[in-house]
Amino acid sequence: MTHANLLGPEPTRLPERADAEAAMDSGTDPAEVAAEHPDYSEAWAALAEKSLAAGEVIAAYAYARTGYHRGLDQLRRAGWKGHGPVPWEHRPNQGFLRALAALGTAAGRIGETEEYERCKQFLTESDPAAAEAAGLS
């Protein structure tokens, strides 16, 4: 077994959610996916991103915060101790990371600068590739 950082924690990878991923991949409305799988961060992130694109910043903030908190719960259950890598390339992690990015974006748009900076730093520390993909690098 090799480690990228022998002093740091192992990367956290959330469990696969084949049923929810299939629903998202088939084009099911993210609101329907969130209703069926309320702990599935990818659906909440998609709702937040859709709301941001429509200029509905407060709705985006609420959706993103829901996805973020649901993802935090899952990360903790997966052994995450509040720090360490959360790899972007692992699809189950992307919902949490996208929700975190959307939360930061929405916070920035409503002038919540400290929250924006916190989200940006958290995203970058989780995986710089996530920050780059989300445009918060």
PDB file of C-alpha atoms in Angstrom:
ATOM      1  CA  MET A   1       0.000   0.000   0.000  1.00  0.00           C
ATOM      2  CA  THR A   2       1.399   3.415  -0.938  1.00  0.00           C
ATOM      3  CA  HIS A   3       0.550   6.720   0.649  1.00  0.00           C
ATOM      4  CA  ALA A   4       0.733  10.158  -0.929  1.00  0.00           C
ATOM      5  CA  ASN A   5       1.395  11.641   2.505  1.00  0.00           C
ATOM      6  CA  LEU A   6       2.673   9.299   5.185  1.00  0.00           C
ATOM      7  CA  LEU A   7       1.871  11.855   7.897  1.00  0.00           C
ATOM      8  CA  GLY A   8      -1.686  12.571   6.813  1.00  0.00           C
ATOM      9  CA  PRO A   9      -4.919  10.617   6.913  1.00  0.00           C
ATOM     10  CA  GLU A  10      -5.987   8.273   4.164  1.00  0.00           C
ATOM     11  CA  PRO A  11      -8.335   9.755   1.540  1.00  0.00           C
ATOM     12  CA  THR A  12     -12.006   9.328   2.391  1.00  0.00           C
ATOM     13  CA  ARG A  13     -14.184   7.732  -0.263  1.00  0.00           C
ATOM     14  CA  LEU A  14     -17.922   7.706   0.245  1.00  0.00           C
ATOM     15  CA  PRO A  15     -19.823   4.519  -0.593  1.00  0.00           C
ATOM     16  CA  GLU A  16     -21.305   4.016  -4.035  1.00  0.00           C
ATOM     17  CA  ARG A  17     -24.994   4.875  -4.461  1.00  0.00           C
ATOM     18  CA  ALA A  18     -25.825   3.046  -7.705  1.00  0.00           C
ATOM     19  CA  ASP A  19     -29.588   3.636  -7.498  1.00  0.00           C
ATOM     20  CA  ALA A  20     -29.320   7.381  -6.930  1.00  0.00           C
ATOM     21  CA  GLU A  21     -26.482   7.761  -9.448  1.00  0.00           C
ATOM     22  CA  ALA A  22     -28.547   5.917 -12.066  1.00  0.00           C
ATOM     23  CA  ALA A  23     -31.497   8.227 -11.443  1.00  0.00           C
ATOM     24  CA  MET A  24     -29.293  11.294 -11.895  1.00  0.00           C
ATOM     25  CA  ASP A  25     -27.625   9.820 -14.997  1.00  0.00           C
ATOM     26  CA  SER A  26     -31.006   9.051 -16.583  1.00  0.00           C
ATOM     27  CA  GLY A  27     -32.037  12.707 -16.350  1.00  0.00           C
ATOM     28  CA  THR A  28     -34.473  12.374 -13.475  1.00  0.00           C
ATOM     29  CA  ASP A  29     -35.234  15.791 -11.997  1.00  0.00           C
ATOM     30  CA  PRO A  30     -32.824  16.343  -9.090  1.00  0.00           C
ATOM     31  CA  ALA A  31     -35.800  17.350  -6.902  1.00  0.00           C
ATOM     32  CA  GLU A  32     -37.287  13.886  -7.451  1.00  0.00           C
ATOM     33  CA  VAL A  33     -33.930  12.250  -6.672  1.00  0.00           C
ATOM     34  CA  ALA A  34     -33.585  14.350  -3.495  1.00  0.00           C
ATOM     35  CA  ALA A  35     -37.113  13.381  -2.432  1.00  0.00           C
ATOM     36  CA  GLU A  36     -36.379   9.687  -3.012  1.00  0.00           C
ATOM     37  CA  HIS A  37     -32.824   9.843  -1.590  1.00  0.00           C
ATOM     38  CA  PRO A  38     -32.743  12.818   0.814  1.00  0.00           C
ATOM     39  CA  ASP A  39     -29.216  12.026   1.967  1.00  0.00           C
ATOM     40  CA  TYR A  40     -27.792  12.041  -1.585  1.00  0.00           C
ATOM     41  CA  SER A  41     -25.642  15.173  -1.858  1.00  0.00           C
ATOM     42  CA  GLU A  42     -25.341  15.057  -5.647  1.00  0.00           C
ATOM     43  CA  ALA A  43     -29.060  15.768  -6.039  1.00  0.00           C
ATOM     44  CA  TRP A  44     -28.859  18.721  -3.638  1.00  0.00           C
ATOM     45  CA  ALA A  45     -25.756  20.016  -5.411  1.00  0.00           C
ATOM     46  CA  ALA A  46     -27.543  19.819  -8.764  1.00  0.00           C
ATOM     47  CA  LEU A  47     -30.497  21.748  -7.331  1.00  0.00           C
ATOM     48  CA  ALA A  48     -28.119  24.381  -5.938  1.00  0.00           C
ATOM     49  CA  GLU A  49     -26.273  24.726  -9.237  1.00  0.00           C
ATOM     50  CA  LYS A  50     -29.545  25.009 -11.146  1.00  0.00           C
ATOM     51  CA  SER A  51     -30.740  27.706  -8.736  1.00  0.00           C
ATOM     52  CA  LEU A  52     -27.461  29.612  -9.029  1.00  0.00           C
ATOM     53  CA  ALA A  53     -27.751  29.554 -12.814  1.00  0.00           C
ATOM     54  CA  ALA A  54     -31.297  30.942 -12.531  1.00  0.00           C
ATOM     55  CA  GLY A  55     -30.191  33.721 -10.177  1.00  0.00           C
ATOM     56  CA  GLU A  56     -32.080  32.191  -7.232  1.00  0.00           C
ATOM     57  CA  VAL A  57     -29.253  32.672  -4.757  1.00  0.00           C
ATOM     58  CA  ILE A  58     -31.171  32.083  -1.518  1.00  0.00           C
ATOM     59  CA  ALA A  59     -32.660  28.830  -2.812  1.00  0.00           C
ATOM     60  CA  ALA A  60     -29.197  27.803  -4.015  1.00  0.00           C
ATOM     61  CA  TYR A  61     -27.746  28.547  -0.588  1.00  0.00           C
ATOM     62  CA  ALA A  62     -30.397  26.400   1.101  1.00  0.00           C
ATOM     63  CA  TYR A  63     -30.000  23.487  -1.323  1.00  0.00           C
ATOM     64  CA  ALA A  64     -26.208  23.663  -1.089  1.00  0.00           C
ATOM     65  CA  ARG A  65     -26.217  23.778   2.709  1.00  0.00           C
ATOM     66  CA  THR A  66     -28.487  20.702   2.787  1.00  0.00           C
ATOM     67  CA  GLY A  67     -26.179  18.783   0.438  1.00  0.00           C
ATOM     68  CA  TYR A  68     -23.135  19.917   2.377  1.00  0.00           C
ATOM     69  CA  HIS A  69     -24.506  18.761   5.740  1.00  0.00           C
ATOM     70  CA  ARG A  70     -25.759  15.452   4.342  1.00  0.00           C
ATOM     71  CA  GLY A  71     -22.292  14.907   2.872  1.00  0.00           C
ATOM     72  CA  LEU A  72     -20.556  15.780   6.152  1.00  0.00           C
ATOM     73  CA  ASP A  73     -22.671  13.174   7.930  1.00  0.00           C
ATOM     74  CA  GLN A  74     -21.663  10.546   5.375  1.00  0.00           C
ATOM     75  CA  LEU A  75     -17.988  11.517   5.497  1.00  0.00           C
ATOM     76  CA  ARG A  76     -17.979  11.100   9.269  1.00  0.00           C
ATOM     77  CA  ARG A  77     -19.653   7.694   8.980  1.00  0.00           C
ATOM     78  CA  ALA A  78     -16.945   6.763   6.439  1.00  0.00           C
ATOM     79  CA  GLY A  79     -14.230   7.548   8.996  1.00  0.00           C
ATOM     80  CA  TRP A  80     -13.340  11.143   8.115  1.00  0.00           C
ATOM     81  CA  LYS A  81     -12.115  13.001  11.207  1.00  0.00           C
ATOM     82  CA  GLY A  82     -12.647  16.582  10.036  1.00  0.00           C
ATOM     83  CA  HIS A  83      -9.580  16.828   7.843  1.00  0.00           C
ATOM     84  CA  GLY A  84      -7.808  14.982   5.089  1.00  0.00           C
ATOM     85  CA  PRO A  85      -8.322  14.317   1.420  1.00  0.00           C
ATOM     86  CA  VAL A  86     -11.756  13.836  -0.112  1.00  0.00           C
ATOM     87  CA  PRO A  87     -10.814  12.861  -3.679  1.00  0.00           C
ATOM     88  CA  TRP A  88     -12.738  14.543  -6.500  1.00  0.00           C
ATOM     89  CA  GLU A  89     -12.160  11.638  -8.919  1.00  0.00           C
ATOM     90  CA  HIS A  90     -14.337   9.377  -6.732  1.00  0.00           C
ATOM     91  CA  ARG A  91     -17.865  10.122  -7.962  1.00  0.00           C
ATOM     92  CA  PRO A  92     -19.657   9.553  -4.629  1.00  0.00           C
ATOM     93  CA  ASN A  93     -17.495  12.363  -3.178  1.00  0.00           C
ATOM     94  CA  GLN A  94     -18.434  14.780  -5.952  1.00  0.00           C
ATOM     95  CA  GLY A  95     -21.923  15.497  -4.626  1.00  0.00           C
ATOM     96  CA  PHE A  96     -20.505  16.714  -1.315  1.00  0.00           C
ATOM     97  CA  LEU A  97     -17.738  18.678  -3.031  1.00  0.00           C
ATOM     98  CA  ARG A  98     -20.152  20.253  -5.532  1.00  0.00           C
ATOM     99  CA  ALA A  99     -22.516  21.205  -2.702  1.00  0.00           C
ATOM    100  CA  LEU A 100     -19.598  22.773  -0.832  1.00  0.00           C
ATOM    101  CA  ALA A 101     -18.620  24.751  -3.941  1.00  0.00           C
ATOM    102  CA  ALA A 102     -22.205  25.889  -4.533  1.00  0.00           C
ATOM    103  CA  LEU A 103     -22.473  26.927  -0.888  1.00  0.00           C
ATOM    104  CA  GLY A 104     -19.328  29.012  -1.269  1.00  0.00           C
ATOM    105  CA  THR A 105     -20.568  30.577  -4.483  1.00  0.00           C
ATOM    106  CA  ALA A 106     -23.969  31.429  -3.006  1.00  0.00           C
ATOM    107  CA  ALA A 107     -22.336  32.805   0.150  1.00  0.00           C
ATOM    108  CA  GLY A 108     -20.124  35.024  -1.971  1.00  0.00           C
ATOM    109  CA  ARG A 109     -23.105  36.331  -3.917  1.00  0.00           C
ATOM    110  CA  ILE A 110     -24.941  37.377  -0.754  1.00  0.00           C
ATOM    111  CA  GLY A 111     -21.864  39.039   0.709  1.00  0.00           C
ATOM    112  CA  GLU A 112     -21.052  36.365   3.262  1.00  0.00           C
ATOM    113  CA  THR A 113     -17.318  36.707   2.665  1.00  0.00           C
ATOM    114  CA  GLU A 114     -16.105  34.613   5.602  1.00  0.00           C
ATOM    115  CA  GLU A 115     -18.322  31.688   4.574  1.00  0.00           C
ATOM    116  CA  TYR A 116     -17.136  32.004   0.972  1.00  0.00           C
ATOM    117  CA  GLU A 117     -13.480  31.914   2.076  1.00  0.00           C
ATOM    118  CA  ARG A 118     -14.105  29.002   4.451  1.00  0.00           C
ATOM    119  CA  CYS A 119     -15.799  26.975   1.718  1.00  0.00           C
ATOM    120  CA  LYS A 120     -13.046  27.799  -0.774  1.00  0.00           C
ATOM    121  CA  GLN A 121     -10.345  26.711   1.686  1.00  0.00           C
ATOM    122  CA  PHE A 122     -12.244  23.546   2.672  1.00  0.00           C
ATOM    123  CA  LEU A 123     -12.722  22.620  -0.982  1.00  0.00           C
ATOM    124  CA  THR A 124      -9.054  23.209  -1.820  1.00  0.00           C
ATOM    125  CA  GLU A 125      -7.890  21.230   1.207  1.00  0.00           C
ATOM    126  CA  SER A 126     -10.243  18.371   0.314  1.00  0.00           C
ATOM    127  CA  ASP A 127      -8.866  18.160  -3.218  1.00  0.00           C
ATOM    128  CA  PRO A 128      -7.403  20.981  -5.335  1.00  0.00           C
ATOM    129  CA  ALA A 129      -8.957  19.289  -8.390  1.00  0.00           C
ATOM    130  CA  ALA A 130     -12.402  19.869  -6.846  1.00  0.00           C
ATOM    131  CA  ALA A 131     -11.716  23.568  -6.349  1.00  0.00           C
ATOM    132  CA  GLU A 132     -10.510  23.846  -9.937  1.00  0.00           C
ATOM    133  CA  ALA A 133     -13.505  21.920 -11.325  1.00  0.00           C
ATOM    134  CA  ALA A 134     -15.888  24.132  -9.353  1.00  0.00           C
ATOM    135  CA  GLY A 135     -14.140  27.366 -10.270  1.00  0.00           C
ATOM    136  CA  LEU A 136     -13.282  28.200  -6.638  1.00  0.00           C
ATOM    137  CA  SER A 137      -9.518  27.718  -6.889  1.00  0.00           C
TER     138      SER A 137
END
